[in-house]
């Protein structure tokens, strides 16, 4: 359970979400990403391949992080959503706000080197 | 989190539709949402719902209902608890989440998918909850929600 941040290529950090992203742990994710943003990274891939469920607070934190990252000239992409999570993004129309890739590798490749 | 969560299982049966009930009091601290959802999902894994619906629909909807009750109903007041009661039958699962707050009118909550609201951080809880279960009802006061998930 938890969040892991790994630099996959220069300026791009992959964030793994293990377990769930909900009201009880969203602040931890937000702080970790904001710390990396302060450290100069402004491109992020959030990998949900190992995520069971996301509640509306988790969705909200993704929206606010994406806004902050874009304000700093960066981008946040999502990847690895299972069918249920993909449906959740579609129902809430958040699929229109985010770039969503099937796999973390595809999301990484979409960032120019 | 210092108070251990205690789940009470109450067998019913005796000809009735409900096979068992689960009762859980959750302190008004958002850090209890995850552990409370884990406890209930674990007990519902072999019932009316498919494992996939337990792991996604039940968990997400219950997390929403608990977070609303703790944050907006009980205003995270440590002297108050949120009461969860689950009724399990072979045909459905019914989850009641009740707080001590003044209640609210669910009809006035705006649609979070409208263009002007899409980039807001909050305001999606009720929408998500309604999207993931088969039926949602509130009591008249608006401090108790009942989520029904049909078998399957």
PDB file of C-alpha atoms in Angstrom:
ATOM      1  CA  UNK A   1       0.000   0.000   0.000  1.00  0.00           C
ATOM      2  CA  UNK A   2       1.290   3.451  -0.789  1.00  0.00           C
ATOM      3  CA  UNK A   3       2.909   5.582  -3.434  1.00  0.00           C
ATOM      4  CA  UNK A   4       6.264   5.119  -5.115  1.00  0.00           C
ATOM      5  CA  UNK A   5       7.998   7.793  -7.180  1.00  0.00           C
ATOM      6  CA  UNK A   6      10.609   6.694  -9.706  1.00  0.00           C
ATOM      7  CA  UNK A   7      12.451   8.782 -12.253  1.00  0.00           C
ATOM      8  CA  UNK A   8      12.050   6.911 -15.545  1.00  0.00           C
ATOM      9  CA  UNK A   9      13.736   9.392 -17.836  1.00  0.00           C
ATOM     10  CA  UNK A  10      15.120  12.906 -17.380  1.00  0.00           C
ATOM     11  CA  UNK A  11      12.409  15.203 -16.077  1.00  0.00           C
ATOM     12  CA  UNK A  12       9.732  12.491 -15.969  1.00  0.00           C
ATOM     13  CA  UNK A  13       8.622  10.795 -12.760  1.00  0.00           C
ATOM     14  CA  UNK A  14       6.407   7.705 -12.602  1.00  0.00           C
ATOM     15  CA  UNK A  15       4.105   7.542  -9.593  1.00  0.00           C
ATOM     16  CA  UNK A  16       2.809   4.087  -8.667  1.00  0.00           C
ATOM     17  CA  UNK A  17      -0.436   3.912  -6.682  1.00  0.00           C
ATOM     18  CA  UNK A  18      -0.524   0.646  -4.768  1.00  0.00           C
ATOM     19  CA  UNK A  19      -3.912  -0.242  -3.234  1.00  0.00           C
ATOM     20  CA  UNK A  20      -6.239   2.707  -3.177  1.00  0.00           C
ATOM     21  CA  UNK A  21      -6.356   6.457  -3.652  1.00  0.00           C
ATOM     22  CA  UNK A  22      -8.971   7.743  -1.245  1.00  0.00           C
ATOM     23  CA  UNK A  23      -9.765  10.422   1.300  1.00  0.00           C
ATOM     24  CA  UNK A  24      -7.412   8.925   3.897  1.00  0.00           C
ATOM     25  CA  UNK A  25      -4.224   8.954   1.791  1.00  0.00           C
ATOM     26  CA  UNK A  26      -4.759  11.519  -0.993  1.00  0.00           C
ATOM     27  CA  UNK A  27      -2.808  14.176   0.953  1.00  0.00           C
ATOM     28  CA  UNK A  28       0.263  11.930   1.002  1.00  0.00           C
ATOM     29  CA  UNK A  29       0.154  11.579  -2.796  1.00  0.00           C
ATOM     30  CA  UNK A  30      -0.377  15.311  -3.229  1.00  0.00           C
ATOM     31  CA  UNK A  31       2.595  16.172  -1.009  1.00  0.00           C
ATOM     32  CA  UNK A  32       4.922  13.696  -2.730  1.00  0.00           C
ATOM     33  CA  UNK A  33       4.082  15.026  -6.192  1.00  0.00           C
ATOM     34  CA  UNK A  34       4.293  18.673  -5.083  1.00  0.00           C
ATOM     35  CA  UNK A  35       7.719  17.999  -3.505  1.00  0.00           C
ATOM     36  CA  UNK A  36       8.927  16.534  -6.810  1.00  0.00           C
ATOM     37  CA  UNK A  37       7.446  19.527  -8.653  1.00  0.00           C
ATOM     38  CA  UNK A  38       9.344  21.870  -6.291  1.00  0.00           C
ATOM     39  CA  UNK A  39      12.456  19.818  -7.034  1.00  0.00           C
ATOM     40  CA  UNK A  40      12.183  20.657 -10.730  1.00  0.00           C
ATOM     41  CA  UNK A  41      10.279  17.694 -12.175  1.00  0.00           C
ATOM     42  CA  UNK A  42       7.221  18.788 -14.129  1.00  0.00           C
ATOM     43  CA  UNK A  43       6.233  15.696 -16.097  1.00  0.00           C
ATOM     44  CA  UNK A  44       4.427  12.906 -14.287  1.00  0.00           C
ATOM     45  CA  UNK A  45       2.842   9.571 -15.141  1.00  0.00           C
ATOM     46  CA  UNK A  46       0.473   8.185 -12.527  1.00  0.00           C
ATOM     47  CA  UNK A  47       0.378   4.421 -12.862  1.00  0.00           C
ATOM     48  CA  UNK A  48      -2.843   2.783 -11.635  1.00  0.00           C
ATOM     49  CA  UNK A  49      -1.934  -0.773 -12.691  1.00  0.00           C
ATOM     50  CA  UNK A  50      -1.901  -1.849  -9.021  1.00  0.00           C
ATOM     51  CA  UNK A  51      -4.827   0.271  -7.831  1.00  0.00           C
ATOM     52  CA  UNK A  52      -8.064  -1.261  -6.528  1.00  0.00           C
ATOM     53  CA  UNK A  53     -10.276   1.776  -6.167  1.00  0.00           C
ATOM     54  CA  UNK A  54     -10.292   5.567  -6.271  1.00  0.00           C
ATOM     55  CA  UNK A  55     -12.909   7.697  -4.528  1.00  0.00           C
ATOM     56  CA  UNK A  56     -14.029  11.222  -5.402  1.00  0.00           C
ATOM     57  CA  UNK A  57     -11.379  12.739  -3.111  1.00  0.00           C
ATOM     58  CA  UNK A  58      -8.745  10.813  -5.031  1.00  0.00           C
ATOM     59  CA  UNK A  59     -10.182  12.081  -8.324  1.00  0.00           C
ATOM     60  CA  UNK A  60     -10.181  15.607  -6.871  1.00  0.00           C
ATOM     61  CA  UNK A  61      -6.526  15.466  -5.920  1.00  0.00           C
ATOM     62  CA  UNK A  62      -5.628  14.386  -9.461  1.00  0.00           C
ATOM     63  CA  UNK A  63      -7.579  17.354 -10.851  1.00  0.00           C
ATOM     64  CA  UNK A  64      -5.803  19.833  -8.567  1.00  0.00           C
ATOM     65  CA  UNK A  65      -2.353  18.330  -9.165  1.00  0.00           C
ATOM     66  CA  UNK A  66      -2.870  18.394 -12.916  1.00  0.00           C
ATOM     67  CA  UNK A  67      -3.817  22.074 -12.745  1.00  0.00           C
ATOM     68  CA  UNK A  68      -0.742  22.966 -10.651  1.00  0.00           C
ATOM     69  CA  UNK A  69       1.594  20.987 -12.908  1.00  0.00           C
ATOM     70  CA  UNK A  70       0.188  22.606 -16.070  1.00  0.00           C
ATOM     71  CA  UNK A  71       0.613  26.047 -14.481  1.00  0.00           C
ATOM     72  CA  UNK A  72       4.313  25.226 -14.233  1.00  0.00           C
ATOM     73  CA  UNK A  73       4.516  24.226 -17.877  1.00  0.00           C
ATOM     74  CA  UNK A  74       4.401  20.500 -17.192  1.00  0.00           C
ATOM     75  CA  UNK A  75       1.959  17.670 -17.735  1.00  0.00           C
ATOM     76  CA  UNK A  76       0.402  14.832 -15.774  1.00  0.00           C
ATOM     77  CA  UNK A  77      -0.683  11.688 -17.595  1.00  0.00           C
ATOM     78  CA  UNK A  78      -2.584   8.697 -16.308  1.00  0.00           C
ATOM     79  CA  UNK A  79      -2.031   5.060 -17.207  1.00  0.00           C
ATOM     80  CA  UNK A  80      -2.930   1.492 -16.316  1.00  0.00           C
ATOM     81  CA  UNK A  81      -6.598   2.054 -15.477  1.00  0.00           C
ATOM     82  CA  UNK A  82      -8.615  -1.162 -15.344  1.00  0.00           C
ATOM     83  CA  UNK A  83     -12.075  -1.221 -16.980  1.00  0.00           C
ATOM     84  CA  UNK A  84     -13.887  -0.133 -13.794  1.00  0.00           C
ATOM     85  CA  UNK A  85     -11.537   2.798 -13.158  1.00  0.00           C
ATOM     86  CA  UNK A  86     -11.715   3.817 -16.817  1.00  0.00           C
ATOM     87  CA  UNK A  87     -15.524   3.841 -16.515  1.00  0.00           C
ATOM     88  CA  UNK A  88     -15.268   6.009 -13.388  1.00  0.00           C
ATOM     89  CA  UNK A  89     -13.240   8.595 -15.327  1.00  0.00           C
ATOM     90  CA  UNK A  90     -15.748   8.474 -18.183  1.00  0.00           C
ATOM     91  CA  UNK A  91     -18.811   8.836 -15.924  1.00  0.00           C
ATOM     92  CA  UNK A  92     -17.294  11.865 -14.201  1.00  0.00           C
ATOM     93  CA  UNK A  93     -16.135  13.192 -17.617  1.00  0.00           C
ATOM     94  CA  UNK A  94     -12.616  13.448 -16.212  1.00  0.00           C
ATOM     95  CA  UNK A  95     -11.421  11.429 -19.195  1.00  0.00           C
ATOM     96  CA  UNK A  96     -11.778  14.745 -21.063  1.00  0.00           C
ATOM     97  CA  UNK A  97      -9.381  16.525 -18.668  1.00  0.00           C
ATOM     98  CA  UNK A  98      -6.563  13.964 -18.624  1.00  0.00           C
ATOM     99  CA  UNK A  99      -4.370  12.234 -21.153  1.00  0.00           C
ATOM    100  CA  UNK A 100      -4.971   8.565 -20.403  1.00  0.00           C
ATOM    101  CA  UNK A 101      -2.688   5.863 -21.815  1.00  0.00           C
ATOM    102  CA  UNK A 102      -3.336   2.119 -21.697  1.00  0.00           C
ATOM    103  CA  UNK A 103       0.053   1.313 -20.173  1.00  0.00           C
ATOM    104  CA  UNK A 104       2.642   3.308 -18.220  1.00  0.00           C
ATOM    105  CA  UNK A 105       5.133   2.606 -21.009  1.00  0.00           C
ATOM    106  CA  UNK A 106       2.840   4.274 -23.567  1.00  0.00           C
ATOM    107  CA  UNK A 107       2.369   7.265 -21.285  1.00  0.00           C
ATOM    108  CA  UNK A 108       6.141   7.584 -20.838  1.00  0.00           C
ATOM    109  CA  UNK A 109       6.765   7.304 -24.573  1.00  0.00           C
ATOM    110  CA  UNK A 110       4.316  10.161 -25.174  1.00  0.00           C
ATOM    111  CA  UNK A 111       6.676  12.522 -23.346  1.00  0.00           C
ATOM    112  CA  UNK A 112       9.325  13.648 -25.820  1.00  0.00           C
ATOM    113  CA  UNK A 113      12.845  12.671 -24.727  1.00  0.00           C
TER     114      UNK A 113
ATOM    115  CA  UNK B   1      -6.200   6.339  14.533  1.00  0.00           C
ATOM    116  CA  UNK B   2      -6.222   4.917  18.027  1.00  0.00           C
ATOM    117  CA  UNK B   3      -9.664   3.320  18.411  1.00  0.00           C
ATOM    118  CA  UNK B   4      -9.810  -0.241  17.038  1.00  0.00           C
ATOM    119  CA  UNK B   5     -12.758  -0.863  14.720  1.00  0.00           C
ATOM    120  CA  UNK B   6     -15.062  -3.631  15.914  1.00  0.00           C
ATOM    121  CA  UNK B   7     -17.326  -5.265  13.349  1.00  0.00           C
ATOM    122  CA  UNK B   8     -20.369  -7.025  14.803  1.00  0.00           C
ATOM    123  CA  UNK B   9     -21.892  -9.829  12.777  1.00  0.00           C
ATOM    124  CA  UNK B  10     -25.526 -10.618  13.593  1.00  0.00           C
ATOM    125  CA  UNK B  11     -27.018 -13.717  11.970  1.00  0.00           C
ATOM    126  CA  UNK B  12     -30.681 -13.301  11.049  1.00  0.00           C
ATOM    127  CA  UNK B  13     -32.264 -16.068   9.004  1.00  0.00           C
ATOM    128  CA  UNK B  14     -35.311 -17.759  10.580  1.00  0.00           C
ATOM    129  CA  UNK B  15     -37.256 -17.535   7.352  1.00  0.00           C
ATOM    130  CA  UNK B  16     -36.499 -13.874   6.634  1.00  0.00           C
ATOM    131  CA  UNK B  17     -34.839 -12.548   3.513  1.00  0.00           C
ATOM    132  CA  UNK B  18     -31.847 -11.086   5.374  1.00  0.00           C
ATOM    133  CA  UNK B  19     -29.225 -13.718   6.157  1.00  0.00           C
ATOM    134  CA  UNK B  20     -26.967 -11.595   8.328  1.00  0.00           C
ATOM    135  CA  UNK B  21     -26.300  -8.041   9.386  1.00  0.00           C
ATOM    136  CA  UNK B  22     -23.014  -6.251   9.930  1.00  0.00           C
ATOM    137  CA  UNK B  23     -22.790  -3.378  12.383  1.00  0.00           C
ATOM    138  CA  UNK B  24     -19.847  -1.020  12.615  1.00  0.00           C
ATOM    139  CA  UNK B  25     -19.322   2.272  14.431  1.00  0.00           C
ATOM    140  CA  UNK B  26     -16.696   4.440  12.735  1.00  0.00           C
ATOM    141  CA  UNK B  27     -15.028   7.364  14.550  1.00  0.00           C
ATOM    142  CA  UNK B  28     -15.379  10.711  12.783  1.00  0.00           C
ATOM    143  CA  UNK B  29     -11.839  10.728  11.430  1.00  0.00           C
ATOM    144  CA  UNK B  30     -11.243  10.360   7.676  1.00  0.00           C
ATOM    145  CA  UNK B  31      -8.293   8.039   8.330  1.00  0.00           C
ATOM    146  CA  UNK B  32     -10.791   5.338   9.364  1.00  0.00           C
ATOM    147  CA  UNK B  33     -12.501   5.263   5.945  1.00  0.00           C
ATOM    148  CA  UNK B  34     -10.027   2.832   4.324  1.00  0.00           C
ATOM    149  CA  UNK B  35      -9.867   0.361   7.245  1.00  0.00           C
ATOM    150  CA  UNK B  36     -13.681   0.446   7.693  1.00  0.00           C
ATOM    151  CA  UNK B  37     -14.191  -0.284   3.981  1.00  0.00           C
ATOM    152  CA  UNK B  38     -11.651  -3.149   4.196  1.00  0.00           C
ATOM    153  CA  UNK B  39     -13.502  -4.757   7.124  1.00  0.00           C
ATOM    154  CA  UNK B  40     -16.904  -4.652   5.438  1.00  0.00           C
ATOM    155  CA  UNK B  41     -15.705  -5.641   1.957  1.00  0.00           C
ATOM    156  CA  UNK B  42     -13.914  -8.639   3.471  1.00  0.00           C
ATOM    157  CA  UNK B  43     -17.166  -9.921   5.056  1.00  0.00           C
ATOM    158  CA  UNK B  44     -19.160  -9.356   1.843  1.00  0.00           C
ATOM    159  CA  UNK B  45     -16.751 -11.159  -0.453  1.00  0.00           C
ATOM    160  CA  UNK B  46     -18.666 -14.453  -0.567  1.00  0.00           C
ATOM    161  CA  UNK B  47     -22.219 -13.140  -0.750  1.00  0.00           C
ATOM    162  CA  UNK B  48     -24.638 -11.849  -3.353  1.00  0.00           C
ATOM    163  CA  UNK B  49     -22.159  -9.656  -5.223  1.00  0.00           C
ATOM    164  CA  UNK B  50     -19.431 -10.751  -7.611  1.00  0.00           C
ATOM    165  CA  UNK B  51     -15.880 -10.272  -6.276  1.00  0.00           C
ATOM    166  CA  UNK B  52     -15.363  -7.536  -8.874  1.00  0.00           C
ATOM    167  CA  UNK B  53     -18.413  -5.561  -7.652  1.00  0.00           C
ATOM    168  CA  UNK B  54     -17.296  -5.961  -4.036  1.00  0.00           C
ATOM    169  CA  UNK B  55     -13.777  -4.772  -4.804  1.00  0.00           C
ATOM    170  CA  UNK B  56     -14.853  -1.785  -6.884  1.00  0.00           C
ATOM    171  CA  UNK B  57     -18.516  -0.746  -6.578  1.00  0.00           C
ATOM    172  CA  UNK B  58     -19.035  -1.600  -2.915  1.00  0.00           C
ATOM    173  CA  UNK B  59     -15.656  -0.281  -1.769  1.00  0.00           C
ATOM    174  CA  UNK B  60     -15.882   2.995  -3.684  1.00  0.00           C
ATOM    175  CA  UNK B  61     -19.527   3.708  -2.822  1.00  0.00           C
ATOM    176  CA  UNK B  62     -19.009   2.912   0.865  1.00  0.00           C
ATOM    177  CA  UNK B  63     -15.879   5.100   0.975  1.00  0.00           C
ATOM    178  CA  UNK B  64     -17.925   7.982  -0.480  1.00  0.00           C
ATOM    179  CA  UNK B  65     -20.794   7.532   1.962  1.00  0.00           C
ATOM    180  CA  UNK B  66     -18.428   7.308   4.954  1.00  0.00           C
ATOM    181  CA  UNK B  67     -16.365  10.319   3.892  1.00  0.00           C
ATOM    182  CA  UNK B  68     -19.527  12.415   3.429  1.00  0.00           C
ATOM    183  CA  UNK B  69     -20.891  11.355   6.820  1.00  0.00           C
ATOM    184  CA  UNK B  70     -17.593  12.029   8.626  1.00  0.00           C
ATOM    185  CA  UNK B  71     -16.687  15.296   6.891  1.00  0.00           C
ATOM    186  CA  UNK B  72     -20.047  16.982   6.258  1.00  0.00           C
ATOM    187  CA  UNK B  73     -22.377  15.182   8.674  1.00  0.00           C
ATOM    188  CA  UNK B  74     -20.271  14.888  11.816  1.00  0.00           C
ATOM    189  CA  UNK B  75     -17.800  17.626  10.803  1.00  0.00           C
ATOM    190  CA  UNK B  76     -14.942  15.380  11.963  1.00  0.00           C
ATOM    191  CA  UNK B  77     -16.079  15.811  15.567  1.00  0.00           C
ATOM    192  CA  UNK B  78     -14.178  13.111  17.528  1.00  0.00           C
ATOM    193  CA  UNK B  79     -17.043  12.751  20.026  1.00  0.00           C
ATOM    194  CA  UNK B  80     -19.389  11.519  17.277  1.00  0.00           C
ATOM    195  CA  UNK B  81     -19.477   8.246  15.366  1.00  0.00           C
ATOM    196  CA  UNK B  82     -20.850   7.228  11.996  1.00  0.00           C
ATOM    197  CA  UNK B  83     -22.999   4.085  12.172  1.00  0.00           C
ATOM    198  CA  UNK B  84     -22.847   1.533   9.384  1.00  0.00           C
ATOM    199  CA  UNK B  85     -25.390  -1.280   9.089  1.00  0.00           C
ATOM    200  CA  UNK B  86     -25.208  -3.795   6.275  1.00  0.00           C
ATOM    201  CA  UNK B  87     -28.103  -6.145   5.522  1.00  0.00           C
ATOM    202  CA  UNK B  88     -27.103  -9.087   3.365  1.00  0.00           C
ATOM    203  CA  UNK B  89     -29.527 -11.313   1.497  1.00  0.00           C
ATOM    204  CA  UNK B  90     -28.991 -13.675  -1.431  1.00  0.00           C
ATOM    205  CA  UNK B  91     -30.588 -11.145  -3.777  1.00  0.00           C
ATOM    206  CA  UNK B  92     -29.057  -7.893  -2.601  1.00  0.00           C
ATOM    207  CA  UNK B  93     -26.839  -6.038  -0.172  1.00  0.00           C
ATOM    208  CA  UNK B  94     -28.149  -2.956   1.572  1.00  0.00           C
ATOM    209  CA  UNK B  95     -25.782  -0.545   3.331  1.00  0.00           C
ATOM    210  CA  UNK B  96     -27.069   2.126   5.707  1.00  0.00           C
ATOM    211  CA  UNK B  97     -24.641   4.912   6.711  1.00  0.00           C
ATOM    212  CA  UNK B  98     -25.916   7.303   9.366  1.00  0.00           C
ATOM    213  CA  UNK B  99     -24.309  10.361  10.938  1.00  0.00           C
ATOM    214  CA  UNK B 100     -25.321  12.705  13.761  1.00  0.00           C
ATOM    215  CA  UNK B 101     -25.452  15.812  11.593  1.00  0.00           C
ATOM    216  CA  UNK B 102     -28.302  18.092  10.632  1.00  0.00           C
ATOM    217  CA  UNK B 103     -28.654  16.382   7.252  1.00  0.00           C
ATOM    218  CA  UNK B 104     -28.723  17.900   3.779  1.00  0.00           C
ATOM    219  CA  UNK B 105     -30.915  18.028   0.706  1.00  0.00           C
ATOM    220  CA  UNK B 106     -29.341  15.782  -1.954  1.00  0.00           C
ATOM    221  CA  UNK B 107     -31.552  17.384  -4.621  1.00  0.00           C
ATOM    222  CA  UNK B 108     -29.615  20.659  -4.466  1.00  0.00           C
ATOM    223  CA  UNK B 109     -26.138  19.178  -5.016  1.00  0.00           C
ATOM    224  CA  UNK B 110     -24.944  20.450  -8.428  1.00  0.00           C
ATOM    225  CA  UNK B 111     -23.881  18.151 -11.268  1.00  0.00           C
ATOM    226  CA  UNK B 112     -20.054  17.930 -11.105  1.00  0.00           C
ATOM    227  CA  UNK B 113     -19.793  17.040 -14.793  1.00  0.00           C
ATOM    228  CA  UNK B 114     -21.032  20.453 -15.975  1.00  0.00           C
ATOM    229  CA  UNK B 115     -18.278  22.360 -17.825  1.00  0.00           C
ATOM    230  CA  UNK B 116     -17.963  25.043 -15.126  1.00  0.00           C
ATOM    231  CA  UNK B 117     -17.545  22.454 -12.369  1.00  0.00           C
ATOM    232  CA  UNK B 118     -15.351  19.875 -14.074  1.00  0.00           C
ATOM    233  CA  UNK B 119     -12.056  21.337 -12.850  1.00  0.00           C
ATOM    234  CA  UNK B 120     -13.172  21.670  -9.240  1.00  0.00           C
ATOM    235  CA  UNK B 121     -11.402  19.489  -6.718  1.00  0.00           C
ATOM    236  CA  UNK B 122     -14.515  18.604  -4.720  1.00  0.00           C
ATOM    237  CA  UNK B 123     -18.238  17.965  -5.237  1.00  0.00           C
ATOM    238  CA  UNK B 124     -18.137  14.558  -6.964  1.00  0.00           C
ATOM    239  CA  UNK B 125     -18.935  12.297  -3.984  1.00  0.00           C
ATOM    240  CA  UNK B 126     -22.687  11.966  -4.377  1.00  0.00           C
ATOM    241  CA  UNK B 127     -22.417  11.658  -8.160  1.00  0.00           C
ATOM    242  CA  UNK B 128     -19.860   8.835  -7.886  1.00  0.00           C
ATOM    243  CA  UNK B 129     -21.904   7.101  -5.214  1.00  0.00           C
ATOM    244  CA  UNK B 130     -25.073   7.213  -7.336  1.00  0.00           C
ATOM    245  CA  UNK B 131     -23.178   5.924 -10.373  1.00  0.00           C
ATOM    246  CA  UNK B 132     -21.866   2.810  -8.641  1.00  0.00           C
ATOM    247  CA  UNK B 133     -24.851   1.303  -6.850  1.00  0.00           C
ATOM    248  CA  UNK B 134     -28.303   0.238  -8.054  1.00  0.00           C
ATOM    249  CA  UNK B 135     -30.339   2.426  -5.733  1.00  0.00           C
ATOM    250  CA  UNK B 136     -29.673   5.309  -3.325  1.00  0.00           C
ATOM    251  CA  UNK B 137     -32.180   6.679  -0.836  1.00  0.00           C
ATOM    252  CA  UNK B 138     -31.869   9.230   1.947  1.00  0.00           C
ATOM    253  CA  UNK B 139     -34.029   9.548   5.019  1.00  0.00           C
ATOM    254  CA  UNK B 140     -36.150  12.683   5.278  1.00  0.00           C
ATOM    255  CA  UNK B 141     -33.640  14.510   7.477  1.00  0.00           C
ATOM    256  CA  UNK B 142     -30.808  13.719   5.077  1.00  0.00           C
ATOM    257  CA  UNK B 143     -28.401  12.281   7.663  1.00  0.00           C
ATOM    258  CA  UNK B 144     -28.781   8.637   6.658  1.00  0.00           C
ATOM    259  CA  UNK B 145     -28.159   7.118   3.252  1.00  0.00           C
ATOM    260  CA  UNK B 146     -29.127   3.634   2.113  1.00  0.00           C
ATOM    261  CA  UNK B 147     -27.191   2.060  -0.763  1.00  0.00           C
ATOM    262  CA  UNK B 148     -28.625  -1.011  -2.469  1.00  0.00           C
ATOM    263  CA  UNK B 149     -26.504  -3.285  -4.638  1.00  0.00           C
ATOM    264  CA  UNK B 150     -28.381  -6.068  -6.352  1.00  0.00           C
ATOM    265  CA  UNK B 151     -26.868  -9.547  -6.725  1.00  0.00           C
ATOM    266  CA  UNK B 152     -24.504 -10.079  -9.601  1.00  0.00           C
TER     267      UNK B 152
END
